[in-house]
C-alpha positions in Angstrom: -54.4 -126.1 65.4 -56.1 -128.8 67.4 -56.5 -126.4 70.2 -58.1 -123.9 67.8 -60.5 -126.6 66.5 -61.4 -127.5 70.0 -62.1 -123.9 71.0 -64.2 -123.5 67.9 -66.2 -126.7 68.8 -66.7 -125.5 72.4 -67.8 -122.1 71.1 -70.3 -123.8 68.8 -71.6 -126.0 71.7 -71.9 -123.0 73.9 -73.8 -121.1 71.2 -76.1 -124.1 70.8 -76.8 -124.2 74.5 -77.3 -120.4 74.5 -79.7 -120.9 71.6 -81.6 -123.5 73.6 -81.7 -121.2 76.6 -83.0 -118.4 74.4 -85.6 -120.7 73.0 -86.7 -121.7 76.5 -86.7 -118.1 77.6 -88.9 -117.2 74.6 -91.2 -120.1 75.4 -91.3 -119.0 79.0 -92.0 -115.4 77.9 -94.9 -116.7 75.7 -96.3 -118.7 78.6 -95.9 -115.7 80.9 -97.7 -113.4 78.5 -100.4 -116.0 78.0 -100.7 -116.4 81.8 -100.9 -112.6 82.1 -103.5 -112.4 79.4 -105.5 -115.3 81.1 -105.1 -113.5 84.5 -106.2 -110.2 82.9 -109.2 -111.9 81.3 -110.0 -113.6 84.6 -109.7 -110.3 86.5 -112.0 -108.6 83.9 -114.5 -111.4 84.2 -114.3 -111.2 88.0 -114.6 -107.4 87.9 -117.6 -107.7 85.6 -119.3 -110.3 87.8 -118.5 -108.3 90.9 -119.8 -105.1 89.4 -123.0 -106.6 87.9 -123.9 -109.0 90.6 -127.6 -108.6 91.6 -126.5 -108.9 95.2 -124.7 -106.2 97.2 -121.0 -107.3 97.4 -118.1 -106.0 99.4 -114.4 -107.2 99.1 -112.3 -106.9 102.2 -108.7 -107.9 103.1 -107.9 -110.4 105.8 -108.4 -107.7 108.5 -111.8 -106.7 107.3 -110.7 -103.4 105.6 -112.9 -102.6 102.6 -111.1 -102.9 99.2 -114.0 -102.6 96.9 -117.9 -102.5 96.7 -120.3 -103.0 93.8 -123.1 -100.6 92.8 -125.7 -102.7 94.5 -123.9 -102.3 97.8 -124.2 -98.5 97.3 -127.8 -98.8 96.3 -128.6 -101.0 99.4 -126.6 -99.1 102.1 -126.2 -95.6 100.6 -122.4 -95.5 100.8 -120.0 -95.0 97.9 -116.6 -96.7 97.6 -114.9 -93.3 97.9 -116.5 -92.7 101.3 -115.7 -96.1 102.9 -112.7 -97.6 101.1 -110.1 -98.6 103.7 -112.6 -98.5 106.6 -113.2 -101.6 108.5 -116.5 -103.3 107.6 -117.4 -103.8 111.3 -116.7 -100.3 112.5 -120.4 -99.4 112.7 -121.2 -98.0 109.2 -123.7 -100.7 108.4 -123.8 -102.4 111.8 -126.3 -101.3 114.5 -124.7 -100.9 118.0 -126.3 -104.0 119.4 -125.0 -106.1 116.5 -121.3 -105.1 116.4 -120.1 -107.9 118.7 -122.1 -110.3 116.5 -120.5 -108.8 113.3 -116.9 -109.2 114.6 -117.6 -112.8 115.6 -119.1 -113.4 112.1 -116.0 -112.0 110.4 -113.7 -114.1 112.6 -115.6 -117.3 111.6 -115.6 -116.3 108.0 -111.7 -116.5 108.0 -112.1 -120.2 108.6 -114.9 -121.3 106.3 -117.7 -120.0 104.0 -120.8 -118.9 105.8 -124.5 -117.8 105.6 -126.2 -115.7 108.3 -129.4 -113.7 108.7 -129.4 -110.7 110.9 -130.1 -106.9 111.0 -128.0 -104.2 109.4 -128.3 -100.4 109.1 -128.4 -98.1 106.0 -126.6 -94.8 105.8 -129.8 -92.9 106.8 -130.1 -95.0 109.9 -132.9 -97.3 108.6 -132.7 -100.9 110.1 -133.7 -103.8 107.9 -133.3 -107.6 107.9 -130.6 -109.0 105.7 -129.0 -112.3 104.7 -125.2 -112.3 104.6 -123.1 -115.0 102.9 -119.3 -115.0 102.4 -116.4 -116.8 100.7 -112.7 -116.6 101.3 -110.5 -115.4 98.4 -107.5 -117.8 98.0 -104.8 -116.9 95.5 -101.8 -119.1 95.0 -102.8 -121.0 98.1 -102.7 -117.9 100.2 -105.7 -116.2 101.9 -106.2 -112.7 100.3 -109.5 -111.5 101.8 -113.2 -112.0 101.9 -116.1 -111.4 99.5 -119.4 -110.9 101.4 -122.8 -110.8 99.8 -125.7 -108.8 101.4 -129.3 -109.5 100.4 -132.3 -107.5 101.7 -134.8 -110.2 103.0 -137.5 -107.9 104.2 -140.0 -109.2 101.6 -138.8 -112.7 102.1 -139.5 -112.5 105.9 -142.9 -110.9 105.1 -143.7 -113.8 102.8 -142.7 -116.3 105.5 -144.8 -114.4 108.1 -147.7 -114.3 105.6 -147.4 -118.0 105.0 -147.5 -118.7 108.8 -150.5 -116.4 109.2 -152.2 -118.2 106.3 -151.6 -121.6 107.8 -152.8 -120.3 111.2 -155.9 -118.7 109.5 -156.9 -122.0 107.8 -156.3 -124.0 110.9 -158.6 -121.6 112.8 -161.0 -121.6 110.0 -161.3 -125.4 110.2 -161.6 -125.3 114.0 -163.8 -122.3 114.3 -165.9 -122.3 111.1 -169.6 -121.8 111.9 -170.5 -125.0 110.0 -169.6 -128.6 110.8 -167.1 -130.4 108.6 -167.1 -134.2 108.6 -165.7 -137.1 106.7 -166.9 -140.7 107.0 -165.8 -144.0 105.3 -168.1 -146.2 103.1 -169.5 -147.9 106.3 -170.4 -144.5 107.8 -167.7 -144.5 110.4 -166.5 -140.9 111.3 -162.9 -140.3 110.1 -162.8 -136.5 110.7 -164.9 -133.8 112.3 -164.1 -130.3 113.5 -164.7 -128.8 117.0 -168.0 -127.2 116.0 -169.2 -130.6 114.9 -168.4 -132.1 118.3 -170.1 -129.2 120.0 -173.2 -129.5 117.9 -173.6 -133.1 118.7 -173.0 -132.6 122.4 -169.4 -133.8 122.7 -166.5 -132.1 124.3 -164.0 -132.8 121.5 -163.7 -134.3 118.0 -161.7 -137.2 119.5 -164.9 -138.4 121.3 -166.6 -138.7 117.9 -163.9 -140.2 115.7 -164.7 -143.9 115.0 -168.4 -143.7 115.9 -170.9 -144.7 113.3 -173.3 -142.2 111.7 -176.3 -144.7 111.6 -175.9 -146.1 115.1 -174.8 -143.0 116.9 -175.9 -139.9 115.1 -179.0 -140.4 112.9 -182.2 -139.8 114.8 -184.0 -142.1 112.5 -181.4 -144.7 111.3 -183.4 -145.4 108.1 -182.8 -141.8 107.0 -179.1 -142.7 106.3 -180.1 -145.2 103.6 -182.4 -142.6 102.0 -179.6 -140.0 102.1 -177.2 -142.4 100.4 -179.7 -143.2 97.7 -180.3 -139.5 97.1 -176.5 -139.0 97.0 -176.2 -141.7 94.4 -179.2 -140.3 92.4 -177.5 -136.9 92.3 -174.2 -138.3 91.0 -172.4 -138.0 94.3 -173.3 -134.5 95.3 -176.2 -133.2 97.4 -176.8 -129.6 98.5 -178.9 -128.2 101.3 -180.2 -131.7 102.2 -182.2 -131.6 105.4 -181.9 -134.4 107.9 -182.4 -134.9 111.6 -179.5 -136.0 113.8 -179.3 -136.8 117.4 -177.1 -135.3 120.1 -175.2 -137.2 122.7 -178.2 -136.8 125.1 -180.5 -138.2 122.5 -182.3 -134.9 121.6 -182.9 -134.2 117.9 -181.2 -131.4 116.0 -182.3 -130.5 112.4 -179.5 -129.8 110.1 -178.8 -128.9 106.5 -175.9 -130.7 104.8 -174.1 -130.3 101.5 -172.0 -133.5 101.0 -170.2 -135.4 98.2 -168.4 -138.6 97.6 -164.7 -139.0 98.4 -162.5 -140.8 95.9 -159.1 -142.5 96.0 -156.5 -142.0 93.3 -158.1 -144.7 91.1 -161.5 -143.0 91.2 -163.1 -145.5 93.6 -165.6 -144.2 96.2 -164.0 -144.4 99.6 -166.5 -142.4 101.7 -168.5 -139.2 102.1 -167.5 -135.7 103.3 -169.4 -132.4 103.6 -170.6 -129.5 105.6 -173.4 -129.6 108.2 -175.3 -126.5 109.4 -177.7 -126.3 112.3 -180.7 -124.5 110.7 -182.5 -123.7 113.9 -181.1 -120.2 113.8 -181.8 -120.1 110.0 -185.5 -120.5 110.7 -185.3 -117.6 113.2 -183.4 -115.6 110.6 -186.2 -116.2 108.1 -188.6 -114.5 110.5 -186.1 -111.7 111.0 -185.9 -111.2 107.3 -189.7 -110.9 107.1 -189.5 -108.3 109.9 -186.7 -106.4 108.1 -188.8 -106.5 104.9 -191.7 -104.9 106.8 -189.4 -102.2 108.0 -188.2 -101.6 104.5 -191.8 -101.4 103.3 -192.5 -98.8 106.1 -189.4 -96.9 105.1 -190.3 -96.9 101.4 -193.8 -95.7 102.2 -192.9 -92.9 104.5 -189.5 -91.4 103.6 -189.6 -88.2 101.6 -186.6 -89.1 99.5 -187.2 -90.8 96.1 -186.2 -94.4 96.3 -186.3 -96.8 93.4 -184.9 -100.1 92.1 -184.0 -100.7 88.4 -183.2 -103.9 86.5 -180.2 -104.2 84.1 -182.4 -102.8 81.3 -182.9 -99.7 83.5 -186.6 -100.3 84.0 -188.2 -99.5 87.3 -189.1 -102.6 89.2 -189.9 -100.9 92.5 -190.5 -97.3 93.5 -191.5 -95.7 96.8 -194.5 -93.4 97.4 -192.5 -90.2 97.2 -191.0 -91.1 93.8 -194.4 -92.0 92.3 -196.1 -88.9 93.6 -193.4 -86.7 92.1 -193.9 -88.5 88.8 -197.7 -87.8 89.1 -198.4 -91.5 88.6 -199.0 -94.5 90.8 -196.1 -96.7 91.8 -197.7 -99.7 90.0 -197.8 -97.8 86.7 -194.2 -96.9 86.9 -193.1 -100.5 87.0 -191.5 -101.7 83.7 -191.0 -98.1 82.4 -187.7 -96.2 82.0 -186.8 -92.5 82.7 -187.6 -91.6 79.1 -191.3 -91.8 80.0 -191.0 -89.3 82.9 -188.3 -86.9 82.0 -187.3 -84.7 79.0 -185.1 -86.6 76.5 -181.8 -84.9 77.5 -182.2 -85.5 81.2 -183.4 -89.1 80.6 -180.4 -89.7 78.3 -178.0 -88.5 81.0 -179.7 -90.6 83.7 -179.5 -93.6 81.4 -175.8 -93.1 80.9 -175.3 -92.8 84.7 -177.3 -96.1 85.1 -175.0 -97.8 82.5 -171.9 -96.6 84.4 -173.1 -98.0 87.7 -174.4 -101.3 86.2 -171.4 -102.0 84.0 -168.6 -100.9 86.3 -170.0 -101.5 89.7 -168.9 -98.0 90.8 -171.5 -96.0 92.7 -172.5 -92.4 92.0 -172.7 -90.5 95.3 -174.6 -87.3 95.8 -174.6 -86.2 92.2 -176.3 -82.8 91.9 -178.7 -82.6 88.9 -180.9 -79.9 87.5 -184.1 -81.0 85.9 -186.2 -78.7 83.7 -189.6 -80.1 83.0 -191.7 -79.5 79.9 -193.7 -76.9 81.8 -190.4 -75.0 82.4 -190.4 -75.8 86.1 -186.9 -76.4 87.6 -185.9 -78.8 90.3 -182.5 -79.7 91.8 -181.8 -83.2 93.0 -178.9 -84.9 94.9 -178.8 -88.4 93.5 -177.0 -91.5 94.7 -177.0 -94.7 92.6 -175.3 -97.9 93.8 -175.1 -101.3 92.1 -177.6 -103.9 93.2 -176.1 -107.4 93.6 -177.9 -110.8 93.7 -176.9 -113.6 96.1 -174.2 -114.7 93.7 -172.5 -111.3 93.8 -173.6 -110.4 90.3 -175.0 -107.0 89.4 -178.7 -107.3 88.6 -179.5 -103.6 88.4 -179.2 -100.6 90.7 -180.7 -98.9 93.7 -181.2 -95.1 93.5 -182.0 -92.5 96.1 -182.8 -88.9 95.0 -183.4 -86.0 97.4 -185.1 -82.9 96.2 -182.7 -80.1 97.2 -184.3 -77.3 95.2 -184.8 -75.1 98.3 -181.3 -75.8 99.5 -179.9 -75.0 96.1 -181.8 -71.7 96.0 -180.4 -71.0 99.5 -176.9 -71.9 98.3 -177.2 -69.7 95.3 -178.5 -66.8 97.4 -175.6 -67.4 99.8 -173.1 -67.5 97.0 -174.4 -64.3 95.5 -174.3 -62.7 99.0 -170.7 -63.9 99.4 -169.7 -62.4 96.0 -171.3 -59.1 97.0 -169.5 -59.2 100.3 -166.2 -60.1 98.7 -166.6 -57.2 96.2 -167.3 -54.8 99.1 -164.5 -56.2 101.2 -161.9 -55.9 98.4 -163.0 -52.4 97.6 -163.1 -51.3 101.2 -159.7 -51.2 103.0 -159.1 -52.7 106.4 -157.8 -50.6 109.3 -154.6 -49.2 108.0 -151.8 -47.1 109.6 -148.8 -45.6 107.8 -145.7 -45.1 109.9 -142.2 -43.8 109.1 -139.0 -45.8 109.7 -139.1 -44.7 113.3 -142.7 -46.0 113.7 -144.1 -42.5 114.0 -147.7 -42.3 112.7 -148.0 -40.5 109.4 -151.6 -41.4 108.4 -154.6 -43.6 109.3 -157.7 -44.6 107.3 -161.4 -44.2 108.3 -161.6 -47.9 109.2 -158.7 -47.4 111.7 -160.7 -44.7 113.3 -163.8 -46.9 113.3 -161.9 -49.8 114.8 -159.8 -48.1 117.5 -161.7 -44.8 118.1 -158.8 -42.4 117.4 -158.8 -39.7 114.8 -155.8 -38.7 112.7 -155.4 -35.5 114.6 -155.1 -37.4 117.8 -152.4 -39.8 116.5 -150.4 -38.0 113.8 -146.7 -37.7 114.8 -147.0 -40.1 117.7 -145.2 -43.3 117.9 -147.3 -46.4 117.2 -145.7 -48.2 120.1 -146.4 -45.5 122.8 -149.3 -47.6 124.1 -152.4 -46.0 122.6 -153.5 -49.3 121.1 -151.3 -51.7 123.0 -152.4 -53.3 126.3 -149.6 -53.0 128.9 -148.5 -56.6 128.5 -148.3 -56.3 124.7 -145.9 -53.2 124.4 -142.7 -55.3 124.1 -144.5 -57.5 121.5 -145.3 -54.4 119.4 -141.7 -53.1 119.5 -140.5 -56.6 118.4 -142.9 -56.8 115.5 -142.1 -53.3 114.2 -138.4 -54.1 114.2 -139.1 -56.7 111.5 -138.2 -54.7 108.3 -139.1 -57.6 106.1 -142.7 -57.4 107.2 -145.1 -60.1 108.5 -148.6 -61.3 107.9 -151.6 -62.4 109.9 -150.1 -62.2 113.3 -152.9 -62.7 115.8 -152.8 -60.9 119.1 -154.7 -58.5 121.4 -155.0 -54.7 121.0 -156.8 -51.9 122.8 -159.5 -49.4 121.7 -159.6 -45.8 122.9 -162.3 -46.7 125.4 -160.1 -49.4 126.9 -161.9 -52.4 125.5 -159.7 -55.2 124.3 -160.2 -56.7 120.8 -158.6 -59.6 119.0 -156.8 -58.6 115.8 -154.8 -60.0 113.0 -151.8 -57.8 112.0 -149.9 -57.7 108.7 -147.1 -55.4 107.9 -145.2 -54.6 104.7 -142.4 -52.1 104.1 -143.0 -49.1 101.8 -140.0 -48.8 99.4 -139.3 -45.6 97.4 -136.2 -45.4 95.3 -135.0 -48.7 96.7 -135.1 -47.3 100.2 -137.5 -48.1 103.0 -139.6 -45.0 103.7 -141.9 -46.5 106.2 -144.3 -49.3 106.9 -148.0 -50.0 106.1 -149.6 -51.9 109.0 -153.0 -53.6 108.5 -155.3 -54.4 111.5 -158.1 -56.8 111.0 -160.7 -57.3 113.7 -161.0 -61.1 114.2 -163.1 -61.0 117.4 -166.1 -62.4 115.5 -164.0 -65.1 113.9 -162.7 -66.2 117.2 -166.2 -66.4 118.6 -167.2 -68.5 115.6 -164.3 -70.8 116.2 -165.5 -71.2 119.7 -169.0 -71.9 118.4 -167.7 -74.4 115.9 -165.8 -76.1 118.8 -169.0 -76.3 120.8 -170.8 -77.8 117.8 -168.0 -80.2 117.2 -167.9 -81.3 120.9 -171.7 -81.9 120.9 -171.5 -83.8 117.6 -168.5 -85.8 119.0 -170.4 -86.7 122.1 -173.4 -87.7 120.1 -171.2 -90.1 118.1 -169.5 -91.5 121.1 -170.6 -94.3 123.5 -172.2 -91.9 126.1 -175.9 -92.5 126.9 -178.7 -90.0 126.3 -178.7 -89.1 130.0 -175.0 -88.4 129.8 -175.4 -86.3 126.7 -177.7 -83.8 128.3 -175.2 -82.4 130.8 -172.5 -82.3 128.1 -174.8 -80.2 125.9 -175.5 -77.9 128.9 -171.8 -77.6 129.7 -170.9 -76.7 126.1 -173.7 -74.2 125.7 -172.6 -72.6 128.9 -169.2 -71.7 127.4 -170.9 -69.4 124.8 -174.1 -68.2 126.5 -175.5 -67.9 130.1 -177.2 -71.2 130.8 -177.6 -70.8 134.6 -181.3 -71.9 134.2 -181.6 -74.4 131.4 -183.8 -77.3 130.4 -184.5 -79.7 127.5 -188.0 -80.9 126.8 -188.8 -83.8 124.5 -192.0 -84.9 122.8 -193.4 -88.4 123.4 -195.7 -88.9 120.4 -197.1 -92.2 121.6 -198.3 -90.6 124.9 -198.9 -87.1 123.3 -196.9 -85.7 126.2 -193.9 -83.5 126.8 -191.2 -84.7 129.2 -188.3 -82.9 130.8 -185.3 -85.3 130.8 -182.9 -82.6 131.9 -183.3 -79.4 133.8 -181.3 -77.0 136.0 -183.2 -74.2 137.6 -182.6 -71.9 140.5 -186.3 -71.7 141.6 -188.0 -74.8 140.2 -187.0 -78.3 141.2 -189.8 -80.4 139.7 -190.6 -80.4 136.0 -193.7 -82.5 135.7 -194.7 -84.0 132.3 -197.2 -81.9 130.3 -199.9 -82.7 127.8 -199.0 -81.2 124.4 -202.3 -79.3 124.4 -201.4 -77.7 127.7 -201.0 -73.9 127.4 -197.4 -73.7 128.7 -194.5 -71.7 127.3 -192.7 -74.9 126.1 -195.9 -76.3 124.4 -196.5 -73.0 122.8 -193.2 -72.9 120.9 -193.5 -76.6 120.0 -197.0 -76.1 118.6 -196.0 -72.9 116.7 -192.6 -74.3 115.6 -190.8 -71.0 116.3 -188.5 -69.5 118.8 -189.7 -67.0 121.4 -187.9 -64.3 123.4 -190.1 -63.2 126.3 -189.8 -60.8 129.2 -192.3 -60.4 132.1 -194.6 -58.1 130.1 -194.8 -60.3 127.1 -195.5 -63.4 129.2 -198.2 -61.4 131.1 -199.8 -60.4 127.8 -199.9 -64.0 126.5 -201.7 -65.0 129.7 -204.2 -62.2 129.4 -205.0 -63.3 125.8 -205.6 -66.8 127.0 -202.7 -68.2 125.0 -200.8 -69.1 128.1 -202.1 -70.6 131.4 -199.0 -72.3 132.9 -195.9 -70.0 132.7 -194.0 -71.7 135.5 -192.2 -69.6 138.1 -191.9 -66.0 136.9 -190.7 -62.7 138.5 -190.8 -59.2 137.2 -187.3 -59.5 136.0 -187.9 -62.9 134.3 -186.5 -63.2 130.8 -187.3 -66.5 129.0 -185.9 -67.7 125.7 -187.1 -71.0 124.1 -186.2 -72.6 120.7 -187.9 -75.6 119.1 -185.6 -78.6 118.5 -186.0 -79.6 114.9 -184.8 -82.6 112.9 -185.5 -81.5 109.3 -189.2 -80.4 109.4 -190.1 -82.3 112.6 -190.1 -80.7 116.0 -188.9 -83.3 118.6 -188.9 -81.0 121.6 -187.6 -77.6 122.9 -184.7 -76.1 124.6 -184.9 -73.0 126.9 -182.8 -70.7 129.0 -184.0 -68.0 131.4 -183.0 -65.5 134.0 -185.0 -64.5 137.1 -182.9 -61.4 138.0 -181.8 -59.8 134.8 -184.7 -58.5 132.6 -182.5 -58.3 129.5 -179.6 -60.8 129.7 -179.5 -61.9 126.1 -178.7 -59.9 123.0 -180.1 -60.5 119.5 -176.8 -62.1 118.7 -177.3 -64.6 121.5 -180.7 -65.5 120.3 -179.5 -66.1 116.8 -176.6 -68.1 118.2 -178.9 -70.4 120.3 -181.3 -70.9 117.3 -178.3 -72.0 115.2 -177.0 -74.3 117.9 -180.4 -75.9 118.5 -180.4 -77.8 115.2 -177.1 -79.5 116.1 -178.5 -80.2 119.6 -181.7 -81.7 118.1 -179.7 -83.9 115.7 -177.5 -85.1 118.5 -180.4 -85.9 120.8 -182.4 -87.6 118.0 -179.4 -89.7 117.0 -178.9 -90.9 120.6 -182.7 -91.6 120.9 -182.6 -93.7 117.8 -179.4 -95.5 119.0 -180.9 -96.4 122.3 -184.2 -97.5 120.8 -182.4 -99.8 118.4 -180.3 -101.2 121.3 -183.5 -101.8 123.2 -185.1 -103.6 120.3 -182.1 -105.9 119.9 -182.0 -106.8 123.6 -185.6 -107.0 124.8 -188.7 -108.9 123.8 -191.1 -106.5 122.2 -194.3 -108.1 123.7 -193.3 -108.7 127.3 -190.4 -106.3 127.8 -188.3 -109.1 129.2 -184.7 -109.9 128.0 -184.8 -111.8 124.7 -183.0 -115.1 124.6 -179.7 -114.0 123.1 -179.2 -111.0 125.4 -180.6 -112.7 128.4 -178.3 -115.7 128.1 -175.4 -113.2 127.6 -176.3 -111.5 130.9 -176.7 -114.9 132.6 -173.1 -115.9 131.5 -171.8 -112.7 133.1 -173.7 -113.3 136.3 -172.4 -116.9 136.4 -168.8 -115.6 136.1 -169.5 -113.1 139.0 -171.1 -115.8 141.1 -168.0 -118.0 140.5 -165.7 -115.2 141.4 -167.6 -114.1 144.4 -168.5 -117.6 145.4 -172.2 -116.7 145.6 -175.3 -118.8 144.7 -177.8 -118.3 141.9 -181.3 -119.6 141.6 -182.8 -120.6 138.3 -186.6 -120.8 137.8 -187.9 -122.2 134.4 -191.6 -121.2 133.9 -194.1 -122.4 131.3 -197.5 -120.8 130.9 -200.1 -123.6 131.1 -202.8 -124.1 128.4 -201.7 -121.2 126.2 -202.6 -123.1 123.1 -206.1 -123.6 124.4 -206.4 -119.9 125.2 -205.2 -118.9 121.7 -207.5 -121.4 120.0 -210.6 -120.3 121.9 -210.0 -116.6 122.5 -207.4 -115.7 119.9 -203.7 -114.9 120.0 -204.2 -111.4 121.2 -205.7 -112.8 124.4 -202.8 -115.2 124.7 -200.4 -112.3 124.4 -202.3 -110.5 127.1 -201.9 -113.5 129.4 -198.2 -113.6 128.8 -197.8 -109.9 129.6 -199.8 -110.4 132.8 -197.6 -113.4 133.8 -194.5 -111.4 133.3 -195.9 -108.5 135.4 -196.7 -111.1 138.1 -193.1 -112.3 138.2 -191.7 -108.8 138.1 -193.8 -108.0 141.2 -191.7 -110.4 143.3 -188.4 -109.9 141.5 -185.8 -107.5 142.7 -184.2 -104.9 140.3 -181.0 -107.0 140.1 -182.9 -110.2 139.2 -183.3 -111.2 135.5 -186.2 -112.6 133.5 -185.7 -114.0 130.0 -188.2 -115.0 127.4 -186.7 -118.3 126.2 -189.3 -118.7 123.4 -193.0 -119.1 123.0 -194.6 -119.3 126.4 -191.4 -120.3 128.3 -189.5 -118.0 130.6 -186.3 -118.2 132.7 -186.0 -116.2 135.9 -182.6 -115.7 137.6 -182.6 -114.8 141.3 -179.1 -113.4 142.3 -177.5 -114.4 145.6 -180.4 -116.9 146.1 -180.3 -120.6 146.7 -182.7 -123.6 146.5 -183.6 -123.1 150.2 -185.7 -120.0 149.1 -187.9 -122.0 146.7 -190.8 -122.4 149.3 -190.9 -118.6 149.9 -190.9 -117.9 146.2 -193.6 -120.4 145.4 -195.7 -119.0 148.2 -195.5 -115.4 147.0 -196.1 -116.4 143.4 -199.2 -118.5 144.4 -200.5 -115.5 146.4 -200.0 -113.1 143.5 -201.4 -115.6 141.0 -204.6 -116.1 143.1 -204.9 -112.3 143.3 -204.4 -111.9 139.6 -207.1 -114.5 138.7 -209.5 -112.8 141.1 -209.0 -109.4 139.6 -208.8 -110.5 135.9 -212.1 -112.6 136.1 -211.1 -114.3 132.9 -213.3 -117.2 131.6 -210.2 -119.4 132.2 -207.6 -119.6 135.0 -204.1 -118.3 134.4 -201.7 -121.1 135.5 -198.1 -121.9 135.1 -195.6 -124.7 135.8 -192.3 -124.1 137.2 -189.0 -125.9 137.9 -185.9 -124.8 139.8 -182.2 -125.4 139.8 -179.4 -123.7 141.7 -175.8 -122.8 141.1 -173.6 -123.9 144.0 -170.1 -122.3 143.9 -168.8 -125.3 145.7 -170.2 -127.6 143.0 -170.3 -125.4 139.9 -172.3 -126.4 136.8 -172.6 -124.9 133.4 -175.5 -122.6 132.3 -176.7 -125.2 129.9 -176.8 -127.9 132.6 -178.6 -125.6 135.1 -181.2 -124.7 132.5 -181.7 -128.3 131.6 -182.3 -129.3 135.2 -184.8 -126.4 135.8 -186.5 -127.3 132.5 -186.8 -131.0 133.6 -188.2 -129.9 137.0 -190.7 -127.7 135.3 -192.0 -130.7 133.2 -192.2 -132.8 136.4 -194.3 -130.0 138.0 -196.6 -129.9 134.9 -196.9 -133.7 135.0 -197.7 -133.7 138.7 -200.5 -131.1 138.1 -202.0 -133.3 135.4 -201.9 -136.3 137.7 -203.4 -134.3 140.5 -200.4 -134.6 142.8 -199.7 -131.6 145.0 -196.2 -130.4 145.6 -195.0 -130.6 149.2 -192.3 -128.0 149.6 -190.7 -130.2 152.3 -190.2 -132.8 149.6 -188.5 -130.5 147.1 -185.0 -131.7 146.1 -182.6 -129.1 147.5 -179.5 -130.9 146.6 
């Protein structure tokens, strides 16, 4: 019984323990499920973050094999997970060949710690781009499970950095190289900052030489002006603009500047100094004169151009019109001012013009070459090509518009006539078949049309039943080509090649072929032949015109352009004997700048009234095609006196060179041995080409004249200051390189003011021209003479030294004495002169050499006034 009770108690205890174990197991199961749920939630969150990350992500195992990628990885590199899962990230999919070693090293280091690295990677399409890579290790349960790497395209980032660097460099250069002078000074006027142009303006080598110097003591030409400036600054509440003051350079010479300055303040608003911009206005004064000159050019243009030019204000009222515009409106230019288009045009036209004006003024967008038809009240019609552009003031605001209208009525009529002609031609072309031949499947000729007979010369009776490839229309070297083309059952179009006429002549043709299908079976082929000989010739002509136009728009000179024109024309017409003649309106003469002739070598200038062949076509403004008999008849009628060299077989063809309605010269070709070398087609061709030639020549003439005006003094013909000093700098560099000397002579015309005052400026100008001619008489072609300004000149003797001064003075004095004897002026022409020399062993700057020569010149002038005579043996040759 006791044993039974004991067993029962043990059983109860064991059951209790079992119940406790079950409870623990249940608790453990609950914890496990919760852990699993937490893990699942964590995995879902990780998967969501991984998938939706804005960066391109890749998850690899510890060996670098790809386990997963997100959509942005696919978007960035072009690979899908299906294509690359299991592949090693460093096997070259996204790594350029030269970066693979770097990639493996990067992966190896990533196993140790997190990383960030910028490098280059490759997209699926091979595109290389800069990228930033960062990575973190994946640790689970204290064990390393893999890597998550993030890839970010940093192309724009690098561009931003590069732009920032460029911006910083730009502003640094702007500060150092800005045309104006920037300065900052403290309250006492001590210089705190100045840019390199400021140092250069004041005669110093660098800003460091100026920093710390005092404005009043060191830089104001009149020290009291500083006090006046500060009072004006205070009066204008700390800001002055365009304030003119005179400063002094390091050498003590004055320089007039314009400054815009203002107070500098500290954080508390206290004045701590002054800063501003300073501009040397010497050039500004010269610019004012240039503006006046440009205005005179504009006035001349407005008065003489045939196009209608006008200016309107914002209310669309005329404020300026040119002569052509006023004459077209049948009113004076003065009476048009203040009026609108509604006064001069019918309402509908004026309304449209007003709307166009509004568009330009309100939007700032120009209207270019708008073609307009104007019907006046008297029913007359005119066509105009009109351009309107916004007119801006100095502040960049639109104040109105500028309009240019060209009367294109005649051109429009010509265009309409051409269009009508083209329509008629198209209609005739479409209704008239090209050369056609119908062949069977074995290429045997079944039929041909009349145009085929006309093109090749064969009749149907001659060809019917024969094979098209037997060689009737094929040159020997084109037979295989013909067989190959006809084997193409799908057909072909516009195949360009060579074929042969019955008489053996070769022609250029365009061939098209299409199969003839009956009941879904190929029964034969329809072959079309189009004669493209003329088109090919036109293409060659267009190439010639293009080459001439290209040469005219290139850097070649006018003298280089002539042989290019000759060469190009020679490719389309016989130009064995060829010349170009140009009119000089100032001298009323005809010059021959280019000529190639078998019998004549010298082409002397001719007066325009001379009765020569060339003058005849220029005077009559029309082309002429002449043989020996026609030339003889012109001579017998007295219309021609000078025909040049002619033979009985002479054939001469000349065309005027026109630019719009103006004849600028002529172009001629001729033969001495063939009495009829040119066909009517050749003459038409040359007349057509002549307009392009004339335009090309005129363009070059204008370019060279503009270049001359920008480089040379218009009165004396010497180099102007800017161009002359530019040449001088080049010569100084050559002299330095070649270790050769240069001699500078600074010349000043004495008593010019007295001559101008007593005899007028025209007389003074004449004296300066005579002085320049005197100097040019002793100068070599390589030497340079520059008008420095007013009555001062600078002569540069190349490969010459100070030892040659006595010889130069002697020759000049001899020429001067001779000039005064011949001129017999009521005053003597005299000049003062000073020399300096460039010694390659002891080089000096251009500025210093000019300064020395200038100083010597003033010493010479002073000696003359004191009556002291220069002894050449005493001249300083050091």
